[in-house]
Short mmCIF file of C-alpha atoms and ligand atoms in Angstrom, two decimals:
data_model
loop_
_atom_site.label_atom_id
_atom_site.label_comp_id
_atom_site.label_asym_id
_atom_site.label_seq_id
_atom_site.Cartn_x
_atom_site.Cartn_y
_atom_site.Cartn_z
CA UNK X 1 -86.47 42.61 -63.20
CA UNK X 2 -83.90 43.42 -60.53
CA UNK X 3 -84.51 46.76 -58.79
CA UNK X 4 -81.75 49.32 -58.28
CA UNK X 5 -81.53 51.88 -55.48
CA UNK X 6 -79.64 54.38 -57.59
CA UNK X 7 -79.50 54.59 -61.38
CA UNK X 8 -76.62 56.33 -63.12
CA UNK X 9 -77.39 57.63 -66.61
CA UNK X 10 -74.18 57.36 -68.62
CA UNK X 11 -73.32 60.38 -70.78
CA UNK X 12 -69.99 58.88 -71.82
CA UNK X 13 -67.62 59.85 -69.02
CA UNK X 14 -64.63 57.60 -68.51
CA UNK X 15 -65.54 57.67 -64.80
CA UNK X 16 -69.16 56.48 -65.01
CA UNK X 17 -68.39 52.98 -63.74
CA UNK X 18 -66.55 54.48 -60.80
CA UNK X 19 -69.71 56.27 -59.63
CA UNK X 20 -71.53 52.94 -59.39
CA UNK X 21 -68.57 51.22 -57.77
CA UNK X 22 -68.14 53.90 -55.11
CA UNK X 23 -71.80 53.61 -54.12
CA UNK X 24 -71.79 49.82 -54.12
CA UNK X 25 -68.67 49.81 -51.94
CA UNK X 26 -70.79 51.68 -49.41
CA UNK X 27 -73.69 49.23 -49.59
CA UNK X 28 -75.95 51.03 -52.08
CA UNK X 29 -76.95 48.90 -55.07
CA UNK X 30 -76.37 51.04 -58.16
CA UNK X 31 -76.81 50.27 -61.83
CA UNK X 32 -75.86 52.11 -65.01
CA UNK X 33 -78.22 52.82 -67.89
CA UNK X 34 -77.51 54.59 -71.18
CA UNK X 35 -78.14 58.36 -71.09
CA UNK X 36 -81.21 57.99 -73.35
CA UNK X 37 -82.89 55.20 -71.34
CA UNK X 38 -86.66 55.48 -71.65
CA UNK X 39 -88.74 56.67 -68.71
CA UNK X 40 -90.38 53.26 -68.73
CA UNK X 41 -87.04 51.47 -68.31
CA UNK X 42 -86.07 53.85 -65.54
CA UNK X 43 -89.36 53.39 -63.68
CA UNK X 44 -89.15 49.59 -63.98
CA UNK X 45 -86.03 49.68 -61.81
CA UNK X 46 -87.90 51.61 -59.09
CA UNK X 47 -84.87 53.75 -58.22
CA UNK X 48 -84.77 56.01 -55.17
CA UNK X 49 -82.48 58.49 -56.93
CA UNK X 50 -80.78 59.27 -60.24
CA UNK X 51 -77.26 60.39 -61.08
CA UNK X 52 -76.40 62.06 -64.37
CA UNK X 53 -72.78 61.26 -65.19
CA UNK X 54 -70.12 63.42 -66.77
CA UNK X 55 -69.49 63.27 -70.49
CA UNK X 56 -67.16 64.63 -73.16
CA UNK X 57 -69.68 66.81 -75.03
CA UNK X 58 -70.95 70.38 -74.55
CA UNK X 59 -74.63 70.81 -73.83
CA UNK X 60 -74.87 73.44 -76.57
CA UNK X 61 -73.20 71.25 -79.23
CA UNK X 62 -75.38 70.07 -82.13
CA UNK X 63 -74.90 66.43 -81.22
CA UNK X 64 -75.10 66.88 -77.42
CA UNK X 65 -76.51 63.95 -75.45
CA UNK X 66 -79.82 64.60 -73.70
CA UNK X 67 -81.81 62.33 -71.46
CA UNK X 68 -85.57 62.06 -71.35
CA UNK X 69 -86.75 65.42 -69.99
CA UNK X 70 -89.41 63.60 -68.00
CA UNK X 71 -86.79 62.44 -65.48
CA UNK X 72 -87.08 65.85 -63.82
CA UNK X 73 -90.77 65.22 -63.18
CA UNK X 74 -90.39 61.80 -61.55
CA UNK X 75 -90.12 63.34 -58.11
CA UNK X 76 -86.79 61.63 -57.56
CA UNK X 77 -83.63 63.17 -56.09
CA UNK X 78 -81.14 63.82 -58.90
CA UNK X 79 -77.40 64.45 -58.75
CA UNK X 80 -75.71 65.87 -61.85
CA UNK X 81 -71.95 65.47 -62.13
CA UNK X 82 -69.96 67.79 -64.44
CA UNK X 83 -71.77 67.35 -67.80
CA UNK X 84 -74.75 66.11 -65.78
CA UNK X 85 -74.75 69.40 -63.85
CA UNK X 86 -74.46 71.44 -67.04
CA UNK X 87 -77.34 69.50 -68.57
CA UNK X 88 -79.44 70.31 -65.51
CA UNK X 89 -78.58 73.99 -65.76
CA UNK X 90 -79.42 73.97 -69.46
CA UNK X 91 -82.73 72.20 -68.78
CA UNK X 92 -83.67 74.75 -66.13
CA UNK X 93 -82.83 77.62 -68.50
CA UNK X 94 -79.54 78.78 -66.99
CA UNK X 95 -76.52 79.62 -69.12
CA UNK X 96 -73.71 77.15 -69.77
CA UNK X 97 -70.67 78.47 -71.61
CA UNK X 98 -67.01 77.62 -72.31
CA UNK X 99 -64.98 78.45 -69.21
CA UNK X 100 -62.26 81.08 -69.62
CA UNK X 101 -60.17 79.08 -67.16
CA UNK X 102 -60.56 75.41 -68.02
CA UNK X 103 -60.04 73.37 -64.88
CA UNK X 104 -58.27 70.02 -64.95
CA UNK X 105 -56.93 68.52 -61.76
CA UNK X 106 -57.17 69.42 -58.12
CA UNK X 107 -59.08 72.46 -56.88
CA UNK X 108 -60.19 73.75 -53.48
CA UNK X 109 -63.82 74.24 -52.78
CA UNK X 110 -65.46 76.19 -50.01
CA UNK X 111 -68.78 74.87 -48.70
CA UNK X 112 -71.14 77.83 -48.21
CA UNK X 113 -74.33 76.19 -47.10
CA UNK X 114 -75.40 73.15 -45.09
CA UNK X 115 -77.12 70.50 -47.17
CA UNK X 116 -77.71 66.76 -47.48
CA UNK X 117 -74.60 66.47 -49.67
CA UNK X 118 -72.11 67.98 -47.23
CA UNK X 119 -73.53 66.61 -43.96
CA UNK X 120 -70.70 65.90 -41.47
CA UNK X 121 -68.05 66.98 -43.99
CA UNK X 122 -65.44 69.77 -43.73
CA UNK X 123 -66.11 73.20 -45.23
CA UNK X 124 -62.82 73.21 -47.16
CA UNK X 125 -62.19 70.27 -49.47
CA UNK X 126 -59.90 69.26 -52.28
CA UNK X 127 -61.83 68.04 -55.33
CA UNK X 128 -60.99 66.81 -58.82
CA UNK X 129 -62.11 69.00 -61.71
CA UNK X 130 -62.13 68.09 -65.36
CA UNK X 131 -64.26 70.48 -67.40
CA UNK X 132 -64.06 73.03 -70.14
CA UNK X 133 -67.63 74.39 -69.85
CA UNK X 134 -69.22 75.82 -66.78
CA UNK X 135 -72.52 77.07 -65.43
CA UNK X 136 -72.68 80.88 -65.70
CA UNK X 137 -75.75 81.68 -63.64
CA UNK X 138 -78.16 79.98 -61.27
CA UNK X 139 -81.38 78.46 -62.53
CA UNK X 140 -84.39 79.81 -60.62
CA UNK X 141 -85.08 78.12 -57.27
CA UNK X 142 -81.44 76.93 -57.11
CA UNK X 143 -78.88 78.17 -54.62
CA UNK X 144 -75.13 77.86 -54.33
CA UNK X 145 -73.84 75.20 -51.94
CA UNK X 146 -70.11 75.54 -52.65
CA UNK X 147 -67.72 77.64 -54.69
CA UNK X 148 -64.20 77.27 -56.06
CA UNK X 149 -61.83 79.97 -57.20
CA UNK X 150 -62.89 79.58 -60.83
CA UNK X 151 -66.45 78.35 -60.34
CA UNK X 152 -68.80 80.52 -58.31
CA UNK X 153 -71.49 77.90 -58.98
CA UNK X 154 -69.33 74.88 -58.27
CA UNK X 155 -72.12 73.06 -56.41
CA UNK X 156 -75.75 74.13 -56.67
CA UNK X 157 -79.06 72.70 -55.55
CA UNK X 158 -82.78 73.05 -55.57
CA UNK X 159 -83.02 71.57 -52.13
CA UNK X 160 -86.79 71.42 -52.09
CA UNK X 161 -86.80 69.11 -55.10
CA UNK X 162 -83.53 67.47 -54.05
CA UNK X 163 -81.81 68.27 -57.31
CA UNK X 164 -78.05 68.78 -56.95
CA UNK X 165 -75.27 69.67 -59.39
CA UNK X 166 -71.52 69.19 -58.86
CA UNK X 167 -68.97 70.73 -61.17
CA UNK X 168 -66.32 68.30 -59.92
CA UNK X 169 -66.02 64.49 -59.94
CA UNK X 170 -66.75 62.99 -56.50
CA UNK X 171 -66.19 59.45 -57.84
CA UNK X 172 -62.48 60.08 -58.48
CA UNK X 173 -60.16 59.24 -55.62
CA UNK X 174 -58.49 62.69 -55.74
CA UNK X 175 -61.74 64.25 -54.49
CA UNK X 176 -60.91 63.74 -50.82
CA UNK X 177 -64.49 63.49 -49.54
CA UNK X 178 -66.08 62.47 -52.84
CA UNK X 179 -67.09 59.03 -51.66
CA UNK X 180 -68.86 60.55 -48.65
CA UNK X 181 -70.64 63.08 -50.86
CA UNK X 182 -72.04 60.24 -52.98
CA UNK X 183 -73.00 58.32 -49.85
CA UNK X 184 -74.69 61.41 -48.40
CA UNK X 185 -76.71 61.83 -51.59
CA UNK X 186 -77.84 58.20 -51.37
CA UNK X 187 -78.43 58.20 -47.62
CA UNK X 188 -79.94 61.60 -46.89
CA UNK X 189 -81.44 62.75 -50.18
CA UNK X 190 -82.58 59.36 -51.53
CA UNK X 191 -83.11 57.59 -48.19
CA UNK X 192 -81.24 54.49 -49.37
CA UNK X 193 -80.10 51.94 -46.83
CA UNK X 194 -76.66 50.33 -46.96
CA UNK X 195 -77.72 46.74 -47.47
CA UNK X 196 -75.93 45.63 -50.61
CA UNK X 197 -73.13 43.22 -49.81
CA UNK X 198 -71.62 40.07 -51.26
CA UNK X 199 -72.86 37.82 -48.44
CA UNK X 200 -76.49 38.60 -49.26
CA UNK X 201 -75.72 38.57 -52.99
CA UNK X 202 -74.35 35.02 -52.69
CA UNK X 203 -77.53 33.88 -50.95
CA UNK X 204 -80.03 35.49 -53.34
CA UNK X 205 -77.98 34.40 -56.34
CA UNK X 206 -77.90 30.79 -55.13
CA UNK X 207 -81.68 30.85 -54.75
CA UNK X 208 -82.09 32.32 -58.25
CA UNK X 209 -79.77 29.74 -59.78
CA UNK X 210 -81.66 26.88 -58.11
CA UNK X 211 -84.98 28.20 -59.40
CA UNK X 212 -83.67 28.64 -62.92
CA UNK X 213 -81.81 25.36 -63.24
CA UNK X 214 -84.35 23.11 -61.52
CA UNK X 215 -83.23 19.52 -61.74
CA UNK X 216 -81.01 20.08 -64.82
CA UNK X 217 -77.22 20.16 -64.87
CA UNK X 218 -74.77 22.97 -65.58
CA UNK X 219 -71.44 22.69 -67.33
CA UNK X 220 -68.80 25.06 -66.03
CA UNK X 221 -65.37 25.51 -67.59
CA UNK X 222 -62.67 26.78 -65.24
CA UNK X 223 -59.21 28.11 -65.95
CA UNK X 224 -58.01 28.57 -62.38
CA UNK X 225 -58.46 32.35 -62.79
CA UNK X 226 -60.58 34.45 -60.43
CA UNK X 227 -63.81 34.81 -62.42
CA UNK X 228 -64.31 31.20 -63.45
CA UNK X 229 -63.31 29.95 -59.98
CA UNK X 230 -65.88 32.23 -58.34
CA UNK X 231 -68.58 31.10 -60.80
CA UNK X 232 -67.77 27.46 -60.02
CA UNK X 233 -67.81 28.11 -56.27
CA UNK X 234 -71.16 29.88 -56.50
CA UNK X 235 -72.70 27.11 -58.59
CA UNK X 236 -71.31 24.36 -56.39
CA UNK X 237 -72.76 26.14 -53.40
CA UNK X 238 -76.17 26.41 -55.00
CA UNK X 239 -76.40 23.17 -56.97
CA UNK X 240 -73.99 20.70 -55.36
CA UNK X 241 -73.46 17.75 -57.75
CA UNK X 242 -75.68 19.28 -60.45
CA UNK X 243 -72.66 21.26 -61.61
CA UNK X 244 -70.00 19.63 -63.76
CA UNK X 245 -66.73 21.51 -63.57
CA UNK X 246 -64.31 21.00 -66.43
CA UNK X 247 -60.68 22.04 -66.67
CA UNK X 248 -58.79 21.70 -69.93
CA UNK X 249 -55.03 21.19 -69.65
CA UNK X 250 -53.81 22.55 -72.99
CA UNK X 251 -50.16 21.84 -72.23
CA UNK X 252 -49.51 25.58 -72.14
CA UNK X 253 -49.93 26.05 -68.41
CA UNK X 254 -47.42 27.26 -65.85
CA UNK X 255 -45.48 24.94 -63.56
CA UNK X 256 -47.75 22.76 -61.37
CA UNK X 257 -50.77 24.71 -62.52
CA UNK X 258 -53.00 21.73 -63.22
CA UNK X 259 -52.18 20.12 -59.86
CA UNK X 260 -52.75 23.42 -58.07
CA UNK X 261 -56.13 23.98 -59.68
CA UNK X 262 -57.23 20.39 -58.99
CA UNK X 263 -56.06 20.66 -55.39
CA UNK X 264 -57.73 23.99 -54.86
CA UNK X 265 -61.09 22.79 -56.18
CA UNK X 266 -61.00 19.56 -54.24
CA UNK X 267 -59.77 20.95 -50.96
CA UNK X 268 -61.32 24.37 -50.65
CA UNK X 269 -64.53 23.76 -52.58
CA UNK X 270 -64.99 20.01 -52.38
CA UNK X 271 -65.40 19.86 -56.17
CA UNK X 272 -64.01 16.98 -58.17
CA UNK X 273 -62.84 18.56 -61.39
CA UNK X 274 -63.02 16.75 -64.67
CA UNK X 275 -59.50 17.44 -65.86
CA UNK X 276 -58.98 16.82 -69.52
CA UNK X 277 -55.41 16.33 -70.61
CA UNK X 278 -55.53 17.69 -74.15
CA UNK X 279 -51.90 18.79 -74.24
CA UNK X 280 -50.91 16.45 -77.06
CA UNK X 281 -53.63 17.74 -79.41
CA UNK X 282 -52.72 21.37 -78.71
CA UNK X 283 -48.98 20.84 -79.08
CA UNK X 284 -49.37 18.80 -82.26
CA UNK X 285 -51.47 21.52 -83.84
CA UNK X 286 -49.01 24.22 -82.78
CA UNK X 287 -46.05 22.42 -84.33
CA UNK X 288 -44.12 24.70 -86.70
CA UNK X 289 -46.48 27.65 -86.12
CA UNK X 290 -44.74 30.95 -85.41
CA UNK X 291 -47.35 33.56 -86.32
CA UNK X 292 -48.91 34.90 -83.08
CA UNK X 293 -52.42 35.26 -84.50
CA UNK X 294 -52.32 31.73 -85.94
CA UNK X 295 -51.27 30.40 -82.54
CA UNK X 296 -54.20 32.19 -80.87
CA UNK X 297 -56.70 30.89 -83.45
CA UNK X 298 -55.48 27.31 -83.22
CA UNK X 299 -55.67 27.37 -79.43
CA UNK X 300 -59.15 28.96 -79.38
CA UNK X 301 -60.57 26.51 -81.92
CA UNK X 302 -58.97 23.48 -80.30
CA UNK X 303 -60.36 24.53 -76.95
CA UNK X 304 -63.88 24.63 -78.39
CA UNK X 305 -63.45 21.19 -79.96
CA UNK X 306 -62.17 19.62 -76.74
CA UNK X 307 -64.91 21.24 -74.74
CA UNK X 308 -67.64 20.18 -77.17
CA UNK X 309 -66.38 16.61 -77.07
CA UNK X 310 -66.70 16.69 -73.29
CA UNK X 311 -70.14 18.33 -73.39
CA UNK X 312 -71.45 15.49 -75.59
CA UNK X 313 -70.64 13.04 -72.80
CA UNK X 314 -73.11 14.74 -70.46
CA UNK X 315 -76.53 14.37 -72.05
CA UNK X 316 -78.58 15.89 -69.27
CA UNK X 317 -76.69 19.19 -69.30
CA UNK X 318 -78.89 22.16 -70.26
CA UNK X 319 -76.78 25.12 -69.11
CA UNK X 320 -73.32 26.52 -69.66
CA UNK X 321 -71.89 28.83 -66.99
CA UNK X 322 -69.83 31.88 -67.95
CA UNK X 323 -67.94 34.44 -65.89
CA UNK X 324 -69.34 37.49 -67.71
CA UNK X 325 -68.93 40.57 -65.51
CA UNK X 326 -71.06 43.72 -65.22
CA UNK X 327 -68.36 45.64 -67.05
CA UNK X 328 -68.81 43.36 -70.09
CA UNK X 329 -72.55 44.02 -70.05
CA UNK X 330 -72.14 47.78 -69.75
CA UNK X 331 -69.55 47.91 -72.49
CA UNK X 332 -71.79 46.04 -74.87
CA UNK X 333 -74.90 48.09 -74.23
CA UNK X 334 -74.13 51.77 -73.60
CA UNK X 335 -73.40 54.58 -75.99
CA UNK X 336 -70.47 52.89 -77.63
CA UNK X 337 -72.63 49.91 -78.50
CA UNK X 338 -70.08 48.87 -81.08
CA UNK X 339 -67.47 47.97 -78.46
CA UNK X 340 -66.83 44.26 -78.50
CA UNK X 341 -67.86 42.30 -75.45
CA UNK X 342 -64.92 40.76 -73.64
CA UNK X 343 -66.67 37.64 -72.39
CA UNK X 344 -65.43 35.58 -75.33
CA UNK X 345 -62.17 35.52 -73.34
CA UNK X 346 -63.81 33.08 -70.95
CA UNK X 347 -64.64 30.11 -73.10
CA UNK X 348 -63.73 31.05 -76.63
CA UNK X 349 -67.19 31.81 -78.02
CA UNK X 350 -68.80 28.55 -76.96
CA UNK X 351 -72.41 29.67 -76.57
CA UNK X 352 -73.15 30.25 -80.26
CA UNK X 353 -71.77 26.85 -81.12
CA UNK X 354 -73.60 24.76 -78.57
CA UNK X 355 -77.26 24.40 -77.79
CA UNK X 356 -76.80 25.20 -74.14
CA UNK X 357 -78.50 28.01 -72.28
CA UNK X 358 -76.15 30.54 -70.75
CA UNK X 359 -76.01 31.16 -67.05
CA UNK X 360 -74.00 34.22 -66.02
CA UNK X 361 -74.16 34.64 -62.24
CA UNK X 362 -71.59 37.46 -62.10
CA UNK X 363 -73.18 39.67 -64.70
CA UNK X 364 -74.40 42.21 -62.15
CA UNK X 365 -71.12 42.71 -60.32
CA UNK X 366 -67.75 44.42 -60.78
CA UNK X 367 -64.35 42.74 -60.58
CA UNK X 368 -63.65 44.01 -57.05
CA UNK X 369 -67.03 42.64 -55.94
CA UNK X 370 -66.19 39.28 -57.57
CA UNK X 371 -63.12 39.13 -55.33
CA UNK X 372 -65.13 39.87 -52.16
CA UNK X 373 -67.70 37.28 -53.24
CA UNK X 374 -64.95 34.71 -53.79
CA UNK X 375 -63.64 35.27 -50.27
CA UNK X 376 -67.22 34.94 -48.90
CA UNK X 377 -67.50 31.60 -50.71
CA UNK X 378 -64.33 30.33 -49.11
CA UNK X 379 -61.80 30.71 -51.92
CA UNK X 380 -58.29 31.42 -50.71
CA UNK X 381 -56.63 34.84 -51.02
CA UNK X 382 -54.08 33.21 -53.26
CA UNK X 383 -56.77 32.40 -55.83
CA UNK X 384 -58.61 35.68 -55.42
CA UNK X 385 -55.56 37.90 -55.89
CA UNK X 386 -53.92 35.87 -58.66
CA UNK X 387 -52.50 37.74 -61.58
CA UNK X 388 -54.45 37.41 -64.83
CA UNK X 389 -53.27 34.62 -67.12
CA UNK X 390 -54.21 34.67 -70.82
CA UNK X 391 -56.28 31.89 -72.41
CA UNK X 392 -53.53 31.02 -74.94
CA UNK X 393 -51.17 30.56 -71.99
CA UNK X 394 -47.43 30.18 -72.42
CA UNK X 395 -47.82 29.87 -76.22
CA UNK X 396 -47.90 33.66 -76.51
CA UNK X 397 -44.86 33.96 -74.24
CA UNK X 398 -42.64 31.82 -76.45
CA UNK X 399 -41.42 33.69 -79.49
CA UNK X 400 -41.49 31.32 -82.43
CA UNK X 401 -42.46 27.67 -82.33
CA UNK X 402 -44.02 26.24 -79.18
CA UNK X 403 -42.60 22.86 -78.22
CA UNK X 404 -42.00 20.81 -75.09
CA UNK X 405 -38.33 21.81 -74.50
CA UNK X 406 -39.18 25.53 -74.83
CA UNK X 407 -42.18 25.17 -72.53
CA UNK X 408 -39.97 23.41 -69.96
CA UNK X 409 -37.38 26.22 -69.98
CA UNK X 410 -40.02 28.90 -69.71
CA UNK X 411 -41.90 27.13 -66.90
CA UNK X 412 -38.79 26.80 -64.78
CA UNK X 413 -37.72 30.43 -65.22
CA UNK X 414 -41.27 31.67 -64.64
CA UNK X 415 -41.59 29.66 -61.41
CA UNK X 416 -38.39 31.21 -60.06
CA UNK X 417 -39.55 34.73 -60.92
CA UNK X 418 -42.89 34.19 -59.16
CA UNK X 419 -41.19 32.67 -56.13
CA UNK X 420 -38.86 35.66 -55.82
CA UNK X 421 -41.70 38.14 -56.23
CA UNK X 422 -43.85 36.39 -53.66
CA UNK X 423 -41.11 36.13 -51.05
CA UNK X 424 -40.14 39.79 -51.47
CA UNK X 425 -43.75 41.04 -51.32
CA UNK X 426 -43.73 42.40 -54.89
CA UNK X 427 -46.22 39.88 -56.33
CA UNK X 428 -49.20 41.65 -54.77
CA UNK X 429 -47.96 45.07 -55.86
CA UNK X 430 -47.79 44.16 -59.54
CA UNK X 431 -50.67 43.61 -61.97
CA UNK X 432 -48.87 40.83 -63.80
CA UNK X 433 -45.45 39.22 -63.79
CA UNK X 434 -44.08 36.56 -66.10
CA UNK X 435 -41.17 35.43 -68.22
CA UNK X 436 -40.93 35.40 -72.00
CA UNK X 437 -38.70 33.00 -73.90
CA UNK X 438 -37.18 35.05 -76.68
CA UNK X 439 -35.69 32.27 -78.77
CA UNK X 440 -32.59 34.42 -79.06
CA UNK X 441 -29.28 32.73 -78.26
CA UNK X 442 -26.21 34.55 -77.06
CA UNK X 443 -22.66 33.77 -75.97
CA UNK X 444 -21.82 33.59 -72.30
CA UNK X 445 -19.21 32.26 -69.94
CA UNK X 446 -19.98 29.98 -67.00
CA UNK X 447 -17.08 28.62 -64.98
CA UNK X 448 -14.36 28.37 -67.53
CA UNK X 449 -16.67 27.32 -70.31
CA UNK X 450 -18.19 29.16 -73.21
CA UNK X 451 -21.98 28.91 -73.36
CA UNK X 452 -24.33 29.61 -76.24
CA UNK X 453 -27.79 29.54 -74.75
CA UNK X 454 -31.24 31.07 -74.54
CA UNK X 455 -32.38 34.48 -73.31
CA UNK X 456 -35.26 34.98 -70.89
CA UNK X 457 -37.04 38.29 -70.64
CA UNK X 458 -38.76 39.28 -67.40
CA UNK X 459 -41.98 41.29 -67.80
CA UNK X 460 -43.56 42.86 -64.71
CA UNK X 461 -46.19 45.59 -65.06
CA UNK X 462 -48.38 47.86 -62.95
CA UNK X 463 -51.90 48.45 -64.22
CA UNK X 464 -55.42 48.95 -62.93
CA UNK X 465 -57.34 47.20 -65.69
CA UNK X 466 -54.75 45.98 -68.19
CA UNK X 467 -55.80 48.56 -70.81
CA UNK X 468 -52.70 50.62 -70.08
CA UNK X 469 -49.66 49.60 -68.05
CA UNK X 470 -46.29 50.79 -66.82
CA UNK X 471 -43.33 48.52 -66.30
CA UNK X 472 -42.82 47.95 -62.59
CA UNK X 473 -39.81 49.67 -61.04
CA UNK X 474 -38.51 46.55 -59.33
CA UNK X 475 -35.49 47.00 -57.05
CA UNK X 476 -32.21 46.13 -58.77
CA UNK X 477 -31.22 43.65 -56.07
CA UNK X 478 -34.45 41.70 -56.63
CA UNK X 479 -33.80 41.64 -60.38
CA UNK X 480 -30.21 40.60 -59.70
CA UNK X 481 -31.23 37.69 -57.43
CA UNK X 482 -33.86 36.53 -59.88
CA UNK X 483 -31.46 36.70 -62.80
CA UNK X 484 -28.78 34.78 -60.89
CA UNK X 485 -31.22 32.10 -59.84
CA UNK X 486 -32.65 31.64 -63.34
CA UNK X 487 -29.19 31.33 -64.91
CA UNK X 488 -27.90 28.99 -62.21
CA UNK X 489 -30.95 26.81 -61.88
CA UNK X 490 -32.30 26.59 -65.43
CA UNK X 491 -30.09 24.65 -67.71
CA UNK X 492 -30.13 26.25 -71.16
CA UNK X 493 -30.51 29.89 -70.12
CA UNK X 494 -27.47 32.13 -69.87
CA UNK X 495 -28.92 35.63 -70.14
CA UNK X 496 -31.82 37.50 -68.50
CA UNK X 497 -33.18 40.88 -69.61
CA UNK X 498 -35.88 43.16 -68.15
CA UNK X 499 -38.63 44.63 -70.33
CA UNK X 500 -38.92 48.37 -69.69
CA UNK X 501 -41.70 49.05 -72.20
CA UNK X 502 -45.00 50.50 -71.06
CA UNK X 503 -48.42 49.99 -72.70
CA UNK X 504 -48.90 51.76 -75.00
CA UNK X 505 -46.74 51.45 -77.05
CA UNK X 506 -46.04 47.84 -76.04
CA UNK X 507 -48.76 45.36 -75.11
CA UNK X 508 -48.45 43.41 -71.87
CA UNK X 509 -48.10 40.02 -73.56
CA UNK X 510 -45.45 39.78 -76.26
CA UNK X 511 -47.73 38.15 -78.81
P1 LIG M 601 -52.26 42.82 -73.79
O1 LIG M 601 -51.20 41.84 -74.12
O2 LIG M 601 -53.25 43.01 -74.90
O3 LIG M 601 -53.08 42.16 -72.60
O4 LIG M 601 -51.71 44.12 -73.30
C1 LIG M 601 -53.96 42.83 -71.73
C2 LIG M 601 -54.42 41.85 -70.68
O5 LIG M 601 -55.20 40.81 -71.29
C3 LIG M 601 -54.59 39.54 -71.08
N1 LIG M 601 -54.75 38.77 -72.32
C4 LIG M 601 -55.64 37.77 -72.49
N2 LIG M 601 -56.51 37.21 -71.62
N3 LIG M 601 -57.21 35.69 -73.31
C5 LIG M 601 -57.28 36.15 -72.04
O6 LIG M 601 -58.07 35.61 -71.25
C6 LIG M 601 -56.37 36.21 -74.23
O7 LIG M 601 -56.32 35.78 -75.38
C7 LIG M 601 -55.54 37.30 -73.79
N4 LIG M 601 -54.58 38.04 -74.40
C8 LIG M 601 -54.11 38.94 -73.48
C9 LIG M 601 -53.14 39.84 -70.75
O8 LIG M 601 -52.53 38.81 -70.00
C10 LIG M 601 -53.28 41.14 -69.99
O9 LIG M 601 -53.67 40.91 -68.65
#
């Protein structure tokens, strides 16, 4: 069982993951457990401190979330954030009630008292509030550490027992010294050292993988995306030729993608990929299909078939590697246990279908940590900061039937868009950027001739996790250059439009 320096009990706040990420960024290994984790599970992790997260409920509601009361007798420093603070107050018999002035957004706090939390920090700070209840009086043995205009008990503490409550959210970027407050809690109250980093993670993980795999072999499917590339790099580092890396060319890739992925693996990682050209099978099965869901199903199932065929050729393989991230694990285990795990995105549900044991070396880390790990392992920035690319590839960016001529048109236009974005510096600012072939023809005039050709739609969005997105406000001259180049250089396209739909209501991909 891996130990954790700090454990965050999750009471359902949308910011819970951020608490863990902020602490990890500062070298403190932090894990998240559900709010009702048993004392046994908590003790097994041997934490040096606990954090009670925020949450949407009221402590006095019938269905309020409570943690094991015994956590207050473990002799561990505890930090309660928003709901976590109210729960503390409630536990220690103070009053929590609906606030007359609900506070959402920025507020100023005034630090009244020196403490571990505010060591080396200014007395006046801007913080981010988001609460409708508040603590009305101090529990006994607690004192006020900071106040805000609407919250006289904005931060309180029983300093002897190292129990602290914050009405605001230090994990949110708008709390200007929030990150330092969390660090101070870990460093001064919990006596944690800043030793968690991706260099040491890579080493311990490699050791663990070697012990687990022994002399067996591991099959690893890569897409060229960040997660699977980092998994492959980590495995190659730990196991050398005991890892078999497979790349399936489904014929739905972007321009030069297969060559780029092969080159990257060979040159930066020294891995000889097994590239399977399955494009004919995929394209044959997609013939005449226009329904987006049917396309997705055909592609997913075909991928499994092709992969299984390949797996059969390697008899001594006992393990299958997957790029499951910590976020996938949290989302499948905490309060909303019904949320579907996202890892099926990686290899299309392979594990249930094959008798291979799963190996998931990234399951303890967040996406931003995966990127740092990738850089540590020698992957290029270009790979690490690539935009996401969906498993079904260009098939869900061609409205209507997918065929070779359509794929050719789309690839050419897409390559021009990416080139323009890269050279103008906009690629790194956007979450995703691509072209969509609309299969809509319109009349145009080029030279003195009438044209009747295809329309390309440019889709560029800003997002932080892809769950919501805004269309990117690209400069008009960049759009103009891109449009001109696409129309001039791609035979068969005479019109370019820009998608100005955000998500919701639109999705990022068109299908
Ligand atoms: P949507 O279109 O739902 O996409 O707004 C959100 C994010 O997910 C990506 N996406 C996929 N990724 N397999 C993947 O690996 C898929 O089937 C898939 N569908 C959408 C999409 O590119 C965006 O980043």
